[in-house]
Coordinates of C-alpha atoms in Angstrom, one line a residue:
Chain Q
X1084 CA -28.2 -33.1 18.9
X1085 CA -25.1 -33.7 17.1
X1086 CA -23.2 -30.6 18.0
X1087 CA -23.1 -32.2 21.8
X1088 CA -20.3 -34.3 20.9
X1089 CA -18.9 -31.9 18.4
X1090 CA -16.7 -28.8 18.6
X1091 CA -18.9 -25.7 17.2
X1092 CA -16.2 -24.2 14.7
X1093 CA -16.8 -20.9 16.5
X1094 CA -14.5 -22.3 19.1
X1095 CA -12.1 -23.2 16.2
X1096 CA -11.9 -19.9 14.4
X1097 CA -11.9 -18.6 18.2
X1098 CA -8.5 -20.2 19.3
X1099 CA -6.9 -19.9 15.7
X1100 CA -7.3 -16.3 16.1
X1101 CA -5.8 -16.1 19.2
X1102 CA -2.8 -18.2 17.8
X1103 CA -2.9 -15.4 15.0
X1104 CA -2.7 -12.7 17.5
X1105 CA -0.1 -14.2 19.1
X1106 CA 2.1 -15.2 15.7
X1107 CA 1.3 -11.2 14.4
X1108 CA 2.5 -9.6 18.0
X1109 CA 5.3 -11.9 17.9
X1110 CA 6.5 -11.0 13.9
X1111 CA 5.5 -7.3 14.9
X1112 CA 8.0 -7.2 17.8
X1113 CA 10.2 -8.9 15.6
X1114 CA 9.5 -6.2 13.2
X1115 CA 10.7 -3.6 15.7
X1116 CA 13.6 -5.1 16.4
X1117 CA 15.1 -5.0 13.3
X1118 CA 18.0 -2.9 13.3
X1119 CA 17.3 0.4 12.2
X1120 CA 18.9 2.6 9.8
X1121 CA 21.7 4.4 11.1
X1122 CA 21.1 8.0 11.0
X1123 CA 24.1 10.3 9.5
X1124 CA 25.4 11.6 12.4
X1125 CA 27.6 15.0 13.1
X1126 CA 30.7 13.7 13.3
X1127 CA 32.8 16.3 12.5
X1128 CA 36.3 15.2 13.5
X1129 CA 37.8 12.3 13.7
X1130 CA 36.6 11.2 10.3
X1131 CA 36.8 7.8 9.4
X1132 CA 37.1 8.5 5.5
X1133 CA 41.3 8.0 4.5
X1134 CA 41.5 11.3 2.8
X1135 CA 44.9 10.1 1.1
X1136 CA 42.9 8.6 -1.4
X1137 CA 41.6 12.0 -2.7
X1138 CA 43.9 13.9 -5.0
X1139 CA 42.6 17.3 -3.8
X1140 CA 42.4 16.0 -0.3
X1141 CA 45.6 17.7 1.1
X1142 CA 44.9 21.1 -0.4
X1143 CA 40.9 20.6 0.8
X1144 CA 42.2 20.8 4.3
X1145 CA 43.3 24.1 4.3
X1146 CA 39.8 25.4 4.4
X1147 CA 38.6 22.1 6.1
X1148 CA 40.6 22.8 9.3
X1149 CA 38.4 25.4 10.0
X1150 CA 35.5 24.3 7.5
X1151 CA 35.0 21.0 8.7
X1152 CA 34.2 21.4 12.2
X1153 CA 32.2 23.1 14.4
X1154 CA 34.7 25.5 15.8
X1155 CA 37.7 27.5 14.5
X1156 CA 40.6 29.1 16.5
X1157 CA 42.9 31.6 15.3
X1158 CA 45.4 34.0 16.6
X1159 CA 44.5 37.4 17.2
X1160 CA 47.3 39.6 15.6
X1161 CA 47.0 42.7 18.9
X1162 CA 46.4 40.4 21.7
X1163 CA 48.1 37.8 20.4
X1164 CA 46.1 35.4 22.3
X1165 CA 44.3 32.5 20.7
X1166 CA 40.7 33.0 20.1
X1167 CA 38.1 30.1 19.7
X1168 CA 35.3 30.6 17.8
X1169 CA 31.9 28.7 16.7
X1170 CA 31.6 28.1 12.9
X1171 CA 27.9 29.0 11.6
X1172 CA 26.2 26.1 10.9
X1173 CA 25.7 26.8 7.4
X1174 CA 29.4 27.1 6.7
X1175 CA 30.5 23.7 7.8
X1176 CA 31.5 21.0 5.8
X1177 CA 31.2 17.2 6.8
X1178 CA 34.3 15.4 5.4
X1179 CA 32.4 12.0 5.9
X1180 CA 29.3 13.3 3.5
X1181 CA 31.9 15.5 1.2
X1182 CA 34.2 12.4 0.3
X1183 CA 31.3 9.9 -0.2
X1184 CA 29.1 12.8 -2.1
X1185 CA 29.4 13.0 -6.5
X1186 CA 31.6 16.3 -6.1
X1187 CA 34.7 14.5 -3.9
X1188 CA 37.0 14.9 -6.6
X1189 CA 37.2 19.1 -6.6
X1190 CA 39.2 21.4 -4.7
X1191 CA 37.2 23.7 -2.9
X1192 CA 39.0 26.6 -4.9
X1193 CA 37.5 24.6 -8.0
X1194 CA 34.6 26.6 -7.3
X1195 CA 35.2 28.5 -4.8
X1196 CA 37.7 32.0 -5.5
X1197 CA 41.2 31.4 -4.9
X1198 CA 41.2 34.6 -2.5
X1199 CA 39.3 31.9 0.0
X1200 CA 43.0 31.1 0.8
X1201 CA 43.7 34.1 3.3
X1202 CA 42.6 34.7 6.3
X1203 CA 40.6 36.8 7.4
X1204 CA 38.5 36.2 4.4
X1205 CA 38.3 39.2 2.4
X1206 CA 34.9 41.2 3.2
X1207 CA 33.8 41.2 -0.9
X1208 CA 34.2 37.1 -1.4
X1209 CA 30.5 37.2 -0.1
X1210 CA 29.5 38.7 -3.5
X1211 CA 31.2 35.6 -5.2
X1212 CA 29.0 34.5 -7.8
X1213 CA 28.3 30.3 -7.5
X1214 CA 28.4 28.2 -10.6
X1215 CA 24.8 26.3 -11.0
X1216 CA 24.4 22.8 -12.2
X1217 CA 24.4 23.7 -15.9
X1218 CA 27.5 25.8 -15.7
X1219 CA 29.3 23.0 -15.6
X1220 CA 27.7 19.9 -16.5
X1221 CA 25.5 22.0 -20.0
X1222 CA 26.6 21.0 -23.4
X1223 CA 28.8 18.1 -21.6
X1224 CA 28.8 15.0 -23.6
X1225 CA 29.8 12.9 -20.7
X1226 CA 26.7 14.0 -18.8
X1227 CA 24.4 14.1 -21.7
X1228 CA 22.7 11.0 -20.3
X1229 CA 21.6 13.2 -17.5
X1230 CA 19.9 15.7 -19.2
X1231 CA 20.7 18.9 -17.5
X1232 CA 19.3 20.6 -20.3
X1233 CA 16.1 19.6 -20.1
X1234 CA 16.1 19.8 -16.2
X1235 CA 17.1 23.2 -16.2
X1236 CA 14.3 23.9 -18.8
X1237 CA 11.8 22.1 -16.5
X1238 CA 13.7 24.2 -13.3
X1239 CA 12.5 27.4 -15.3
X1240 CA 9.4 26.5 -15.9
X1241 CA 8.7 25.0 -12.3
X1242 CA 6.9 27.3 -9.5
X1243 CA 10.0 27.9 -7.9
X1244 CA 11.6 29.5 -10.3
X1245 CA 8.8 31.4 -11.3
X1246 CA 8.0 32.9 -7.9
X1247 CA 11.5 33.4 -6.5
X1248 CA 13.6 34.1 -9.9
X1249 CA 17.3 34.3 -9.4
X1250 CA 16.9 33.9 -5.3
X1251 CA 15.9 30.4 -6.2
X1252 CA 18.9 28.1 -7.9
X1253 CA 19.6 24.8 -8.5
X1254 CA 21.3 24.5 -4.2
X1255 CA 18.3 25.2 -3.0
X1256 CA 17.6 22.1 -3.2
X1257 CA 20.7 20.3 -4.4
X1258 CA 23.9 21.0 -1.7
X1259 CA 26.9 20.7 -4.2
X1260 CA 28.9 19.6 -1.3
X1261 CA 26.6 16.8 -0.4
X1262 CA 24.6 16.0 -3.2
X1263 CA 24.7 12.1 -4.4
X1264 CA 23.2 10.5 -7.1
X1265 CA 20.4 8.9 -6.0
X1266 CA 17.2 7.6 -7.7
X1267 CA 19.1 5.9 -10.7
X1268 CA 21.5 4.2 -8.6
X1269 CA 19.8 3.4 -4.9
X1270 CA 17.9 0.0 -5.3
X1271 CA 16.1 1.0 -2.0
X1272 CA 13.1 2.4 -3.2
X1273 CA 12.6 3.6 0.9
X1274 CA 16.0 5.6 0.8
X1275 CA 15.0 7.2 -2.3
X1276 CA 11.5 8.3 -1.1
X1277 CA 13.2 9.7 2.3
X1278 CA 15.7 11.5 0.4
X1279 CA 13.8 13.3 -2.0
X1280 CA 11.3 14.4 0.6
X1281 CA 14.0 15.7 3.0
X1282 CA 14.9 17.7 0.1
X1283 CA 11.3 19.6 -0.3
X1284 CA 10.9 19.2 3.7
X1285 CA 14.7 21.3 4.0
X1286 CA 12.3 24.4 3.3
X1287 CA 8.3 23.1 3.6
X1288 CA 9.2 21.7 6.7
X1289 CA 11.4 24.5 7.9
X1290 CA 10.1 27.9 8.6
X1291 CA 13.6 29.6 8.9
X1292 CA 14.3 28.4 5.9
X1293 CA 11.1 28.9 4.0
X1294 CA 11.1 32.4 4.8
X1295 CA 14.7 33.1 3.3
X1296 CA 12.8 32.9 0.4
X1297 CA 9.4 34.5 1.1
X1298 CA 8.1 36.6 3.8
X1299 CA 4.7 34.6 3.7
X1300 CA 3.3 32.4 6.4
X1301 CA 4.8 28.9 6.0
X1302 CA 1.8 26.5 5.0
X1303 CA 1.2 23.3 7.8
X1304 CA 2.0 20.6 5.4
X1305 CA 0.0 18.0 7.8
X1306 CA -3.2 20.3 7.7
X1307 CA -2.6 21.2 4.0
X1308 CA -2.6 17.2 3.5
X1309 CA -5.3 16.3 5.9
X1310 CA -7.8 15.1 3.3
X1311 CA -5.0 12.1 2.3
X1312 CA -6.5 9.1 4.0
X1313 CA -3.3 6.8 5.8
X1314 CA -1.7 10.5 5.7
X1315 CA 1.7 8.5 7.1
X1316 CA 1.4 6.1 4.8
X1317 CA 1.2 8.3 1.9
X1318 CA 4.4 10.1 2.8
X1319 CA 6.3 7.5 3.5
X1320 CA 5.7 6.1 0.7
X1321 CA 5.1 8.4 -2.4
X1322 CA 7.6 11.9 -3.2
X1323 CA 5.8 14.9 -2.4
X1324 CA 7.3 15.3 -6.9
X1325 CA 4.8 12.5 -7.6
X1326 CA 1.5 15.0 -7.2
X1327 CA 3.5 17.8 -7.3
X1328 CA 6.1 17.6 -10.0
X1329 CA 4.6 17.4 -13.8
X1330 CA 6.3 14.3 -14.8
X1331 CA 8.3 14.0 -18.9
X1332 CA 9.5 10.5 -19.2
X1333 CA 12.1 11.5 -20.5
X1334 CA 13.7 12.5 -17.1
X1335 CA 14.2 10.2 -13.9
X1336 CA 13.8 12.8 -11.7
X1337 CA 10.9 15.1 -12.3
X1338 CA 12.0 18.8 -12.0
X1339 CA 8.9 20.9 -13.3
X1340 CA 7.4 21.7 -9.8
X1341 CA 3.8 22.8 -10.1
X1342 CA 1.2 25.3 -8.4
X1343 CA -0.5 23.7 -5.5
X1344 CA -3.3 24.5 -8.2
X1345 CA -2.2 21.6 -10.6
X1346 CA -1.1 18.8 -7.7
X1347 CA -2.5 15.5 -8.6
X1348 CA -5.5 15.0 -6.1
X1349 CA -7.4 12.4 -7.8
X1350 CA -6.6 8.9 -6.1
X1351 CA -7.1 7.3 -9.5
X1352 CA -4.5 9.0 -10.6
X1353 CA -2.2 6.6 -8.7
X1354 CA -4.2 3.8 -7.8
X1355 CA -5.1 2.4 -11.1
X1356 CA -3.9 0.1 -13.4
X1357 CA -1.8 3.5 -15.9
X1358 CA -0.6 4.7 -12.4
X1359 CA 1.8 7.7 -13.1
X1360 CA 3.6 6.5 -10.2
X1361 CA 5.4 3.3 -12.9
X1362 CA 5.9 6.7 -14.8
X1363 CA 7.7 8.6 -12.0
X1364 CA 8.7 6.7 -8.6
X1365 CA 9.0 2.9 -9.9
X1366 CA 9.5 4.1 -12.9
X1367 CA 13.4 3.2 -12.7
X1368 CA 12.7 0.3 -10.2
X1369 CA 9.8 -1.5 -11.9
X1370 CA 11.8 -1.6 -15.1
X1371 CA 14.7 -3.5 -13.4
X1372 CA 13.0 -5.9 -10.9
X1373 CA 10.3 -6.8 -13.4
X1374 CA 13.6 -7.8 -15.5
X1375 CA 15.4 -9.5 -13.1
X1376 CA 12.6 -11.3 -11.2
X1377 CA 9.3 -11.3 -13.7
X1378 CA 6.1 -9.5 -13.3
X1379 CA 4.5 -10.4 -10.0
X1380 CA 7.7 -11.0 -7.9
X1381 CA 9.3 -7.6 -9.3
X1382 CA 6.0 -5.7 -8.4
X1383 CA 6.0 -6.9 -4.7
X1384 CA 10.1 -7.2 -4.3
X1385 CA 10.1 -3.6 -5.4
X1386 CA 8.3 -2.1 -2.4
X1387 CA 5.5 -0.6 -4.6
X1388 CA 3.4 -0.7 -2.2
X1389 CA -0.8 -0.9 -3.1
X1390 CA -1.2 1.4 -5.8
X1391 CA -3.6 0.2 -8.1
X1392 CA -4.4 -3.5 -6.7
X1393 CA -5.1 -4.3 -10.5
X1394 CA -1.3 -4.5 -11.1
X1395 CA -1.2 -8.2 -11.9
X1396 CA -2.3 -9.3 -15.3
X1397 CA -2.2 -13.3 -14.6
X1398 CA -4.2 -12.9 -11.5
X1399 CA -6.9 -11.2 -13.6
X1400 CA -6.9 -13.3 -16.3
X1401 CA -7.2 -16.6 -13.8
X1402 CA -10.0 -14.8 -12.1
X1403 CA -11.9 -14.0 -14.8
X1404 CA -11.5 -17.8 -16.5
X1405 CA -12.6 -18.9 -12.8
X1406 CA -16.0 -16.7 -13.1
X1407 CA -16.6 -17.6 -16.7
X1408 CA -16.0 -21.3 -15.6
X1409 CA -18.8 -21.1 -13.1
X1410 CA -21.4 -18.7 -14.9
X1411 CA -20.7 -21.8 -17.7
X1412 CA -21.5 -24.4 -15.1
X1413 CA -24.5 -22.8 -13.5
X1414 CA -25.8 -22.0 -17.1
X1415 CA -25.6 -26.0 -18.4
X1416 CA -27.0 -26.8 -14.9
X1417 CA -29.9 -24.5 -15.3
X1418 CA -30.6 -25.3 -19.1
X1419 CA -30.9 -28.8 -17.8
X1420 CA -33.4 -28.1 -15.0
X1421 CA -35.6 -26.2 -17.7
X1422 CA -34.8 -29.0 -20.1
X1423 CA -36.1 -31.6 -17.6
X1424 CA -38.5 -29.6 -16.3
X1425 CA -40.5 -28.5 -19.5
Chain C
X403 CA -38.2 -39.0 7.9
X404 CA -40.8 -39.5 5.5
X405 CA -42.9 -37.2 6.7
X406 CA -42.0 -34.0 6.3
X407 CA -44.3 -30.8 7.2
X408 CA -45.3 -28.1 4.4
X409 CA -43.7 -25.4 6.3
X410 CA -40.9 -25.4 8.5
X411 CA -40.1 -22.7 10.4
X412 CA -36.3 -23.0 10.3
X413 CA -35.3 -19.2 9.8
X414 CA -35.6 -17.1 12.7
X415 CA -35.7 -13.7 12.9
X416 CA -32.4 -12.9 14.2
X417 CA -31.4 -15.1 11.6
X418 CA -33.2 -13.6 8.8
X419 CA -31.9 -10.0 9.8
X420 CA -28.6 -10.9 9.5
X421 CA -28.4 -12.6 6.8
X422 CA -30.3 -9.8 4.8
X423 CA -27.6 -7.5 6.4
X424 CA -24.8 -10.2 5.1
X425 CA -26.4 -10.1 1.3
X426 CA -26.3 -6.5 1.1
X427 CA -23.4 -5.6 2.5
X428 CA -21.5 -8.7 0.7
X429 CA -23.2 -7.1 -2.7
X430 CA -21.7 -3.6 -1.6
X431 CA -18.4 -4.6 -0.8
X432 CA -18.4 -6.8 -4.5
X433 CA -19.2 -3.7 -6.3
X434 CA -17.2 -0.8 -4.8
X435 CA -14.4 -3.4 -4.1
X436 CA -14.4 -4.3 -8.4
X437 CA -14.5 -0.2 -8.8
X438 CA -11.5 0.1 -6.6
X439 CA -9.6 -2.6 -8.1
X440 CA -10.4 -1.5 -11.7
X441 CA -10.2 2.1 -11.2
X442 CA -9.6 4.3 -14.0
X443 CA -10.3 8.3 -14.0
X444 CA -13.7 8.5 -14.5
X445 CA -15.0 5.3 -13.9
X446 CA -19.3 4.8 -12.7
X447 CA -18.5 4.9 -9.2
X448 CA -16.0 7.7 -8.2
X449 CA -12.9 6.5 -6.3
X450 CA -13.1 8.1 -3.4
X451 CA -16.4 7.2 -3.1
X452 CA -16.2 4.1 -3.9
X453 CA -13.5 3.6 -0.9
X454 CA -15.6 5.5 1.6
X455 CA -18.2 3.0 0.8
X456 CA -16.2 -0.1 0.8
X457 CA -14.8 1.1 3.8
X458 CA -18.0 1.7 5.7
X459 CA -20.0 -1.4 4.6
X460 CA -16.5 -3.5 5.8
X461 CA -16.6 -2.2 8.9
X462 CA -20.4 -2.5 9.3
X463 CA -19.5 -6.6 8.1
X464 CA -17.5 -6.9 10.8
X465 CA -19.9 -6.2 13.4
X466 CA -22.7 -8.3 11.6
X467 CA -20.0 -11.5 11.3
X468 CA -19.6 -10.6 15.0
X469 CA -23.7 -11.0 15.3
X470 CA -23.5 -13.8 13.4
X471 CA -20.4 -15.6 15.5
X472 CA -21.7 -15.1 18.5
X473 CA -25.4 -16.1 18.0
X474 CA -24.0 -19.0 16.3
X475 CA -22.0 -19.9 19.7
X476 CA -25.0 -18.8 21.9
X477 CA -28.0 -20.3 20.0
X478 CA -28.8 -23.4 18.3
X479 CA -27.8 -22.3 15.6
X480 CA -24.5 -22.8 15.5
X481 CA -25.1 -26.8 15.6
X482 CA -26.1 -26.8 11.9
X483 CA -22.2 -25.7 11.6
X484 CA -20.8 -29.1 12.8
X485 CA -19.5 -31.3 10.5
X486 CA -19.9 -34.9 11.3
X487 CA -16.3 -36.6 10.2
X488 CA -17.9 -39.9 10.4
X489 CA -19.3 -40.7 6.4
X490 CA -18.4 -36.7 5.8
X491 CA -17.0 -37.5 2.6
X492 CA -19.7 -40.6 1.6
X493 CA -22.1 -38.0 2.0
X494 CA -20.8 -35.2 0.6
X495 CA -20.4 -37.4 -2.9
X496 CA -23.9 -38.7 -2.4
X497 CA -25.2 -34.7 -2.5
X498 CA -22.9 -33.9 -5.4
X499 CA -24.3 -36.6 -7.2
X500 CA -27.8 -35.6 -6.6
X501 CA -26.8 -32.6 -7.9
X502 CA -25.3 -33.5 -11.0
X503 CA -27.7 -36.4 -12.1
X504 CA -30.4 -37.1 -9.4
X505 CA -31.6 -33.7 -9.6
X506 CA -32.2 -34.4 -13.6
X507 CA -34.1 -37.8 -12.7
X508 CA -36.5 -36.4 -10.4
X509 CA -34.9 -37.9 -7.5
X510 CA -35.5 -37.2 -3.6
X511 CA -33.2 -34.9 -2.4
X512 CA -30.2 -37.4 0.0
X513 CA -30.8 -35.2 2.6
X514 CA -33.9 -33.1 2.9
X515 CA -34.1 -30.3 4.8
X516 CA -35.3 -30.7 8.2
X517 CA -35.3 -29.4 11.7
X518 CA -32.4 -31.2 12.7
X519 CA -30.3 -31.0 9.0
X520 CA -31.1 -27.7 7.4
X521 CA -28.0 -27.8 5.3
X522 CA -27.0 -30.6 3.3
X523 CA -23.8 -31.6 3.5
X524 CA -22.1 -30.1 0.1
X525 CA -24.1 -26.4 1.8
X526 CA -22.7 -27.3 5.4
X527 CA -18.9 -27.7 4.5
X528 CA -19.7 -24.8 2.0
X529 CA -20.3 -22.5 4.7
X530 CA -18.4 -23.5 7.5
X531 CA -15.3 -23.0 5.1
X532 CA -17.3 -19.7 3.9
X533 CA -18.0 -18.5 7.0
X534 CA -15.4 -19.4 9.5
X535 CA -12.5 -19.3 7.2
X536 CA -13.3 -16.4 4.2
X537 CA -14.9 -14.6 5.7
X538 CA -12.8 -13.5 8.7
X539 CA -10.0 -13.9 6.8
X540 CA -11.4 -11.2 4.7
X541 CA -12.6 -9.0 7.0
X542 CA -9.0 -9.4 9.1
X543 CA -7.2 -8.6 6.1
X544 CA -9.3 -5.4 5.2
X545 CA -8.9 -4.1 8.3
X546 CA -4.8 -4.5 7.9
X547 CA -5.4 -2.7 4.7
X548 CA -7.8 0.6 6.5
X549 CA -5.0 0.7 8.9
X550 CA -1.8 -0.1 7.2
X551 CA 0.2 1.0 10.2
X552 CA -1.0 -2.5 12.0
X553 CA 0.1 -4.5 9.0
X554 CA 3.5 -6.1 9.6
X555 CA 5.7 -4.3 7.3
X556 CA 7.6 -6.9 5.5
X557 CA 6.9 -10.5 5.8
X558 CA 9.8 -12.9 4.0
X559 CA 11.4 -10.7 1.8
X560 CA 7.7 -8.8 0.7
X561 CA 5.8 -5.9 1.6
X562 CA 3.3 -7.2 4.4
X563 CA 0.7 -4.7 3.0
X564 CA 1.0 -6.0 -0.9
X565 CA 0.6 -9.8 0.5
X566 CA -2.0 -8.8 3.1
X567 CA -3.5 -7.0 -0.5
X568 CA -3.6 -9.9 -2.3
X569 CA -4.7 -12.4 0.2
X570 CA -7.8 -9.9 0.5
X571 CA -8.4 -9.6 -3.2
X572 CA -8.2 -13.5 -3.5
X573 CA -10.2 -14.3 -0.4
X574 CA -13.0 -11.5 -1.8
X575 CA -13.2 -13.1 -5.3
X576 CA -13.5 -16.5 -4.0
X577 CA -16.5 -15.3 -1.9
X578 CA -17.9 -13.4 -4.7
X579 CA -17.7 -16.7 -6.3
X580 CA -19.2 -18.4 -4.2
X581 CA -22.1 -15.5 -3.5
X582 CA -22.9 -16.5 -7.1
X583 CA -23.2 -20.4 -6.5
X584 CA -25.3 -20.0 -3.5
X585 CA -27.5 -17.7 -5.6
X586 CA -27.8 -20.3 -8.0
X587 CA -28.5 -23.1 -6.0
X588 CA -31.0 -21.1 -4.0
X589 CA -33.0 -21.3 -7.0
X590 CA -33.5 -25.1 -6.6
X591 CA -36.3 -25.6 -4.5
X592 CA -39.8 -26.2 -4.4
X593 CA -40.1 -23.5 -6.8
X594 CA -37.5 -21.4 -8.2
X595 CA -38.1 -18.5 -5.6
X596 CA -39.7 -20.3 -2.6
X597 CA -36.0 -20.6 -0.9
X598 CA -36.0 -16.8 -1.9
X599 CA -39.6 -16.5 -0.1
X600 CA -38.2 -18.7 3.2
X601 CA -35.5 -15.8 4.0
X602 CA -38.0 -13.1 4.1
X603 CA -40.9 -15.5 5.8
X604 CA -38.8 -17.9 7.7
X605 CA -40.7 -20.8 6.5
X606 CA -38.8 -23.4 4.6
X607 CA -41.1 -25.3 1.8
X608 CA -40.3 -28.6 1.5
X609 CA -40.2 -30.3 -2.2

């Protein structure tokens, strides 16, 4: 027989996937090594930010001295003997995050009362009303483009501000001393994703913070989510806002959080050709790579990862000339064999 | 040569089973795999569904290529999977031209099917490509896809899981392609549906 002398391409495929083992190990290790993003870390002093270069700077360290670290020493007026103390966690501000954050410009006493200036701090300063985002930027031409309006119409409307009222403003979820603009400007559709989420996950992931809120039984979010298949997958690389947020178009960032009720639970919903995700997550994204690099390249540059496979139109046009092409040719082949036949 | 017996049994049962597995499984992936890729709220086929099903009849491929790789290395079997170089490409010309004319002038077939040549050679390259290239490409790249935390993440500047995506979309439509060709061409034989009859009987009728 003639395999004798032959090589059965068993063998073939056999060896070629060993190779492909090998080669996939190899570009996964390679994967791994990759130098990973650096995680903010506490540094509280020295920081490496030349404050000099912020008008309020000088006058920001007054509070900072003690604000911006972890501990805070002071002079106790009987003993006189220095005391060292622990700042609350809460009450600590990271000059690194604070001078890099959309808010670097203030004083503190910007929004903060002026009466923050002596120590000890006066005992009614707790009941210090705080500005919200639409006390400052509403009615603002220079941040019309932002549409604070409208978010603070969707904020009313959203779960959380029907369930928690007044309890629940605008720093619950944005920290005014930290907050940067993020999903119009980041090109890293992965830092976006992580950032949002750690937002939501601040409380849902937290029980000591859920329950400043609520005296209910914070919900498992990894049980609650158990019926989403590549679980991981799907929270790396989706916003919790994308089933949970009712998305306008007008707005970049969805803020109209809904009921658990009205989350998006439908796969279709995403993985299909009028995926609400191009209307929410790639929405600013999509729009830009597309531009810059064309249809198919932008799609797969821009980290969208497998939505709706049906995202190239090209692709289904060639496949569907291919199919006609051969349904043609088998048709004239057959009508010939009849032909012939007959 | 000349000779060549009614009946041949050239299709055993091993065989047979597996390549009725094969069919319907191929057919099953086809059709969920289209839903999948054309979803829309409310389509025939529900999406979940449709990717439980996929998902199952992929895995259940798997283990029926894996029937059919290693009979193919332990049985005879696996000879009609050997290409010749010498004359491969003589030969495959001589078939396509049999198909394309000699077919139309009553011709004998180049190579009729026989014990020791039951493919001819345009089939034979057909599925050797077909089924030691597509095929576990395929089924390789679905399984990156069921577990995208094996996939490599980025692969030249793109997402690993949108390339290893396409590959499997391209590599599924090819086959499909093909699924329809060989359906075709099983129609030429000694009658229409006597190559039909052979993979339920095991009996190959000659012309």
């Amino acid at each position: 027989m003639v395999y004798k002398t032959n090589i059965r391409p068993a063998w073939v495929v056999l060896v070629l996937l060993m190779i492909f083992t090998l080669a996939f190990t190899l570009v996964k290790t390679s994967d791994n090594n990759a130098p990973e993003q650096k995680v903010q870390t506490e540094k509280i002093i020295p920081t490496k930010i030349d404050l000099s270069k912020f008008k309020n700077a000088e006058q920001n360290e007054k509070c900072l001295k003690c604000h911006g670290q972890t501990k805070y020493s002071y002079e106790n007026a009987e003993s006189k003997q220095t005391v060292t103390k622990r700042m609350y966690a809460e009450l600590v501000l990271n000059r690194d995050v604070f001078y890099v954050s959309n808010h670097k410009g203030f004083k503190c006493t910007d929004c903060h009362s002026e009466d923050y200036e002596t120590f000890p701090h006066a005992g009614n300063l707790r009941m210090e009303t705080k500005a919200n985002c639409i006390d400052c930027h509403g009615g603002d031409e220079k941040y019309a483009k932002f549409k604070f309006e409208q978010i603070e119409s969707e904020f009313q409307a959203s779960v959380h501000s029907e369930k928690h009222s007044k309890d629940f403003t605008c720093w619950m979820c944005h920290n005014a001393h930290t907050y940067k603009i993020n999903a119009r400007t980041n090109e890293n559709l992965k830092q976006t994703i992580t950032y949002d989420n750690l937002i939501c996950l601040h409380c849902h992931g937290d029980v000591n913070n859920y329950q400043l809120l609520t005296d209910k039984e914070k919900p498992n979010l990894l049980q609650k989510h158990e019926w989403l298949p590549n679980q991981a997958s799907h929270f790396t690389n989706v916003r919790c806002i994308e089933c949970h947020a009712k998305n306008e178009d007008t707005l970049v960032v969805a803020h109209h959080i809904m009921s658990k009720k009205n989350a998006v639970r439908k796969c279709e919903a995403c993985h299909s050709k009028n995926s609400i995700l191009y209307a929410s997550l790639y929405k600013q994204q999509v729009k830009e790579n597309i531009q810059k690099e064309g249809i198919f390249k932008g799609l797969l540059m821009a980290d969208a990862t497998t939505i709706g496979p049906d995202k190239s139109n090209t692709l289904n046009i060639i496949s569907i000339l291919i199919f006609a092409l051969t349904m043609l040719a088998i048709a004239i082949h057959a009508a010939f064999r009849i032909k012939k036949s007959s | 040569m000349n000779h060549q017996p009614e009946r041949l049994y050239l299709y055993p049962v091993w065989i047979r089973i597996w390549h009725m597995t094969n069919a319907i499984l191929c057919l099953t992936l086809i059709i969920t795999g289209l839903s999948i890729q054309f979803a829309t709220p409310g389509t025939v086929i529900k999406f979940k569904t449709a990717v439980s099903v996929h998902n199952i009849a992929g895995i259940l491929l798997s283990l029926s290529y894996a029937a059919f790789f290693i009979g193919n290395l332990l049985t005879t079997n696996g000879a009609y999977y050997v290409i010749p170089v010498k004359g491969f490409l003589d030969r495959l010309l001589k078939q396509f031209r049999y198909y394309t004319v000699g077919l139309f002038k009553k011709e004998d077939a180049p190579f009729p099917v026989s014990e020791e040549n039951k493919f001819n050679p345009l089939q034979q390259s057909t599925y050797v490509v077909l089924m030691y290239a597509m095929v576990p490409f395929v089924i390789l790249s679905g399984w990156g896809l069921l577990y995208p935390e094996i996939t490599v993440k980025s692969f030249v500047g793109y997402s690993g899981l949108d390339l290893t995506d396409l590959f499997h979309i391209i590599a599924g439509f090819t086959i499909s392609i093909i699924m329809c060709v060989h359906i075709y061409f099983c129609t030429i034989g000694k009658s229409p549906w006597s190559n039909f009859k052979s993979m339920l009987n095991g009996y190959h009728e000659s012309h």
